[in-house]
Every structure is written in structure tokens, then in C-alpha cells.
């Protein structure tokens, strides 16, 4: 045993040596993937399997046919796994079987359903720093989505990372210690950072990889001109996935640079402060996504999430979406039909990605066929639609009838999970397969006849022809009948009550039937590969269909929400003002135990109403109000209808928020420090097209310092022409209401309360003027503080 192990162990060590040390090697031995040494020690507890020892080597293993489940558990635990398979037949020669790494799966490159969340992308990011600029690329291997973005390495990068929330980020090894990148990963919460080779991130090499992958002359069509850092990150990540991880990237068919100018930028703090999407482990219902997400498909759910954290800032695009939602709300029956037609469409993006990388099964192919079969109905529903955007999306849908027909003809309805054991191809699809199956079936009839004739010949009534894995076919005769056994039977095995025999006829039968069965399975596998190839060849068309389905789904969801929750169409103007009549907070108004929501108006512009100072007691509704304005702007720019009687706004380029005193000790910054960093970010980056929401600035320090800081911030926002952003400023400090006396662009408002018998009644109405007192005592009493 020890001798036999040595050359294999040498092979193991060589292959293990090709991998970074944090990758767990699954080493194929017969029907198992085995892990050794520290890999075994690390994996056994995560997989909940027994750790054993052979020749003092710790090891553990998992059966090959169940490998996906085990893989998923390790990936979810943040580990990386390399699969090493036998690449020649075990009995081909006496030497040790050749083995190679066939794929490496990491958190950022998982395509297994068991690891993925259907409603969100799973990105592998790459980041390259070029002086003050950072180029980032995001690749979702599970859907083929691939885009790049540029940002200021200090202020912008954490937000860009945060929005995509990549499961993993690869960087050139030389940048592993870059303090700016490390800070960005820490702030964005990017847990897995993987160093890769440096050279693929160099411009020439990266450019070359991209040009060749996409088969294009230049990258200008992707918007890459003038963004060398993005090209480096994108080429680097593609190379990393293909070469270092040995993964198939054929389904990655496009790349696009996201331009900041086309988007409403929301930084990390703003996404958190406004509860746009659920944070890990948090409740979904209390977020904007929770209120809006009535999408019917996984693709729609993912797109909606993207639109929430990246609303548009291109007026034509926003208006086209509003037109579409308006048209959809006008005909409820049509809307219902459209949404119902979407319901059975499966996750085309992920299915096609899986099949493209060679891991999908017949069920995946059938799911694609069944989904594409819905497309004609969807097209019919959109063909004469009054909204141009809906018609355009309808035209983007590709029904692919030949492919649907092929899948329907070739594959049985209830496909098995495995693709190597037969049972997936329909009878009548291919003559050669039918013939092999016929032979195998005739063999079975022969078997029944043979048993009957042997019973007659020997006179043994209970003679049975049976089969097991070890002996193949045999004849079983009970102890009492052994005297009647003829001479041409060969004894194979003795049991307590019976003996087992074989005969030459039986052996010959076995060869014939087994041969036929085995060849039938082989042929089925080949035929399946042909059908799979048929799908893969249509990758681009299926991806285009998936993108159209996603957008139809989101627009349909917007229309549904508009009708169900009483939202109205916002008007996008060319100006800078935000006017809202009877606006509501989309999430607070839905809280099941909430009081009746009191709507409020808003007027913000770059002139006399640039900065609103909102005062009022604790719990009056200040935070709710200032957030609701930001949320209405975000919803409008996503293309959705909004919770207001009327809303009219010029497009906003960025929304900044400073809400509450959120502790961020996990990331090593004190409350006050966080607050000042976020405030600095706002003052440095806001423009007259921005919207700023400030809640209780300066609370983390002494009252005097706090007022001074808040005062200076308000003055700065008001006085600097570069900034002059529309601002909502909720504060406790009544002193700030004095600002309005000297500054023409500052207006005071307060949240009305009434005092009745010594307690306060919140009216939730925002009215002009400063609050006269803060009712701190009354609120304390409401909260149940003892009178003393
Ligand atoms: P503040 O910021 O003034 O301390 P909040 O905005 O946190 O107050 O509001 C306190 C609570 O009052 C909220 O949780 C919400 O339930 C309720 N509330 C706020 N605004 C409204 C409103 N316009 N209509 C109904 N309830 C509201």
C-alpha cells in the first residue's frame, strides 16, 4: 500500500503546488474526491464528514456524484476549491493515472444554484489603481454580466464596490499591500481578496485579452476609451477566471463601462441610511426593495436591485420608463396577462451560463426550452403596445422555435439529474438509439424465457435468474434442490440457504445486453451534448431575451405597485427644482402597525428654497420626512411611479445622506469620526444638481462644537456656488433657525405638534417656520421615564 501511495502522493503534491495555498484540492480517486493534510483538516468540520488517517496522512473524502453539494458548503463558508480529475482511463496502463485540475471554484465564481441567491448577482470584482483613479471590473460568471466602472480611489471606490457587493475581489499581487485598496475593501466589506499574477493587469496584456475574447478591433464600442484602468481590471479578471481558475467564459458576450454621468450616484452610506436594499441578515420588508419587488422572474429581481442602487440620470431613459409604466397601468387586464406570462420563465441567464460552462443537465436544457416556449405569448402581448419601450423590449425577445422544437423532440419530460446514466432522450428521436434499446429490451424477454426453460429442463420449480453488481447474472438454487443441478452449471457462490451458478448462455446474454445498454447510455450522452451545443450556440439570443424579460418584469412590477399603492407618475423637468405634493414615505406607510400616514409637501430649488432647516421634537417625523424626499427622487429616477399626489423634479446627479448617529465600530471608526468623514465627502463632492439629506449633524460631540459644525456646514452649502446643492437639514439645534434671517436661500420648517394636558400630540405636518421648543420633557414622559 505504501509503495502504491508514493507516486500518487508525489502527483498530489505536484498538483497541490500549482495552486495558491488557500485553495482546497479535491483529488479524484475512483468514485471519491479525497482531501489530504491541512485541506482535509480544514474541510472535514465544514462538511461535517469524518477525518481519517492513512499512513499518518489526515484525509477525508466525498462521493463524486454528490460533489456539488459539498462544493457549495465550502464556497458558502468563503473557501475556494479546485477539482482535480482523472484525465485518462484507469485501466489504460499500469502507470499512475494522469490527473489535472479541471476547474477552480471560488466565492466570486460560483455558478451552482446551491451557492447563489436567485435575486442578486454574484460578482467577482477586479480593482486596479492608477494614481488617484481606480478602475474596477465586475464579472458575474453565473449570468455572464460584465461591466466596468471608474472611481476616485479614495472617495469613490468603496461606494462602487459596495453597490456591486462582490463575493470576491482579485487584484494584482503587487497591489496586495496598497493601503488605499485595503481601506476600500474594509469599508465596502469585501471579505475575500485574491491576489493574481501582475502581468495580466498591465494595459497591453489586458487589452489583448479583451479584444480577442470579444473578437473586436477596438474596445471603443464598450465605452473603454479614456479609461485605461478599467481595461486593465477587465482584462485582468477575464484572464484570471479563464487561466488561473480554468473556467469557461464563452457565455460572457459583452462588456460595458458604466458612466457616472448616466447614473444617479448613491454612496455606501446613502444606501444604508435610506434602507434601499436589505443588508445581510436584515429584514426585507423594511427596505425599498421589499416594497417594490413584486417581480415574477429571477432576472427581473436582479435588475430591480440594480436599478435601486443605480437609478438612471438620463432624462430620455427615465421618461421612456415612465411612459411604459403609465401605459401598463392603463390596461389592468393586459398588465395581468403580461405578468402571468412572465411567471413560468426560468432563470435563462443562469441556465445558459451553466450549460455554457459544461455543468448543466437535461433539466436545465428543458427549463430553457419551456421558458423560450413562453416567448411567443410575451411577444404577442407587447407587439402593439402603446409604449415604445415595451414594443422595443418585445422585439428584443427571440422565441427560437427551432431550438424549442429540438429540445422538445429530444428530451423526455421528466429528465434525470445525471446525464451519463441514460433515460434522458426520447424514443423515436434517433434510430440508432432505439435499436440499442430494442436489443437491451429483447434481452430482458430472453431472460424470462430462459428462466422458464431452465425450470422445465431441471425440474426445479423455484429456480431463479437474478442479477447483482458483483457477479452479474446468475442462477440461484435453494439448498433442497441442489441434487437436480445439471453438469453444465458452474458454481459461483454458496449462501446459507442457496447456491449461485452461472452458465455459458447466461454469460453470453450478459455481454450482449450489457453491451447494448452501455452503448445506449453513451449514445444518449452524445445526443444530449448535441442538444446542449444547440443551446450554447444561441447564447447571445437567449441573453438578449433574458435582458428583455428582466426589464418587462421590472416595468410590470412598477405598474403593479403604482396601482396597488396609489403611486403617481412623476414629471421630469429640465430644471433643478424638486416639487412634491402630498409625498409619503414608501416604506413607513406600509408598516403594518403604523398610524395613518400623513402626507407632506416639499419645495427645493437652487434659489430661495435651497436649504431647508427642519426642526421639531424627537419622534415628530423629521427623519421620515427628509428620507421620503430622497426616496421619491430615487424612485422617480429608477423609472417608477412615486408615493405622492404630484411630483415634479429635475434629474439629480448624486444623493448624499448623513442620517442618525450610526456607529461603525466594526470598521474601526468612532461615531463622530464617521460623521465627519461623511460630511467631508459631501462638502467636497456635492454639486448644484445634488440632493443632500442631513440629520442631526454634529451630535457626536459637545453641544457647542456640534452647533458650530452644523452652522458652518449649512453656511458652506449655502454660500459656495460650486456646491449650492438642494439640502434638507433636520436638527435639534433651534439656534440654526437664525440662519434663515441672513441667508436668502435658507428656509425654516418645523413638524407640528400640539400640547394637550402636558403631553405632546404629533400631527406629523410640516409647516413653515422654526419650532419654538423641543418638547424634550414631554417626549421623555411619553417614553415612560419616571417623573423624578
Ligand atoms: P424624528 O426624526 O423627528 O425623531 P421620525 O422621523 O423618526 O422622527 O418619526 C418617528 C415615527 O413617527 C416614525 O417611526 C413613524 O412611525 C412615525 N411617522 C413619522 N412621520 C410620519 C407621518 N408623516 N405620518 C405618520 N407617521 C409618521
Short mmCIF file of C-alpha atoms and ligand atoms in Angstrom, two decimals, residues 583-585 588-589 591 593-600 614-628 695-696 730 732 751 762-766, ligand 1:
data_model
loop_
_atom_site.label_atom_id
_atom_site.label_comp_id
_atom_site.label_asym_id
_atom_site.label_seq_id
_atom_site.Cartn_x
_atom_site.Cartn_y
_atom_site.Cartn_z
CA UNK A 583 -45.48 62.96 -0.61
CA UNK A 584 -45.31 59.81 1.50
CA UNK A 585 -42.56 57.53 2.77
CA UNK A 588 -43.10 53.69 6.60
CA UNK A 589 -46.60 53.98 5.10
CA UNK A 591 -45.64 49.27 8.14
CA UNK A 593 -48.72 48.68 12.85
CA UNK A 594 -48.21 52.25 11.63
CA UNK A 595 -50.58 55.12 12.30
CA UNK A 596 -52.28 56.63 9.25
CA UNK A 597 -49.52 58.22 7.23
CA UNK A 598 -49.71 62.00 6.98
CA UNK A 599 -48.50 63.24 3.57
CA UNK A 600 -46.37 66.38 3.26
CA UNK A 614 -36.36 71.32 9.73
CA UNK A 615 -36.85 71.49 13.47
CA UNK A 616 -39.25 69.76 15.81
CA UNK A 617 -39.20 67.43 18.78
CA UNK A 618 -37.82 63.96 18.77
CA UNK A 619 -40.15 61.42 17.23
CA UNK A 620 -42.06 64.13 15.41
CA UNK A 621 -41.27 62.70 11.97
CA UNK A 622 -38.23 64.70 10.82
CA UNK A 623 -36.13 61.75 9.72
CA UNK A 624 -39.04 60.13 7.98
CA UNK A 625 -39.76 63.29 6.05
CA UNK A 626 -36.27 64.04 4.83
CA UNK A 627 -35.75 60.43 3.79
CA UNK A 628 -39.02 60.30 1.98
CA UNK A 695 -29.98 64.51 10.04
CA UNK A 696 -28.66 65.79 13.33
CA UNK A 730 -33.11 68.15 10.23
CA UNK A 732 -32.32 69.64 17.19
CA UNK A 751 -43.03 69.45 12.33
CA UNK A 762 -47.70 64.55 16.96
CA UNK A 763 -49.51 66.00 13.98
CA UNK A 764 -46.82 64.90 11.51
CA UNK A 765 -47.43 68.03 9.46
CA UNK A 766 -44.51 70.02 8.09
P1 LIG B 1 -37.75 62.27 14.31
O1 LIG B 1 -36.74 62.13 13.24
O2 LIG B 1 -38.39 63.61 14.33
O3 LIG B 1 -37.24 61.88 15.66
P2 LIG B 1 -39.04 60.05 12.99
O4 LIG B 1 -38.99 60.54 11.60
O5 LIG B 1 -38.07 59.01 13.39
O6 LIG B 1 -38.96 61.27 13.99
O7 LIG B 1 -40.53 59.53 13.21
C1 LIG B 1 -40.91 58.81 14.32
C2 LIG B 1 -42.05 57.88 13.97
O8 LIG B 1 -43.19 58.61 13.62
C3 LIG B 1 -41.77 57.05 12.74
O9 LIG B 1 -41.18 55.83 13.10
C4 LIG B 1 -43.12 56.82 12.12
O10 LIG B 1 -43.70 55.63 12.59
C5 LIG B 1 -43.91 57.97 12.57
N1 LIG B 1 -44.10 58.94 11.48
C6 LIG B 1 -43.18 59.79 11.00
N2 LIG B 1 -43.69 60.57 10.03
C7 LIG B 1 -44.98 60.19 9.88
C8 LIG B 1 -46.06 60.62 9.03
N3 LIG B 1 -45.88 61.60 8.13
N4 LIG B 1 -47.25 60.00 9.18
C9 LIG B 1 -47.42 59.03 10.07
N5 LIG B 1 -46.45 58.59 10.88
C10 LIG B 1 -45.24 59.15 10.82
#
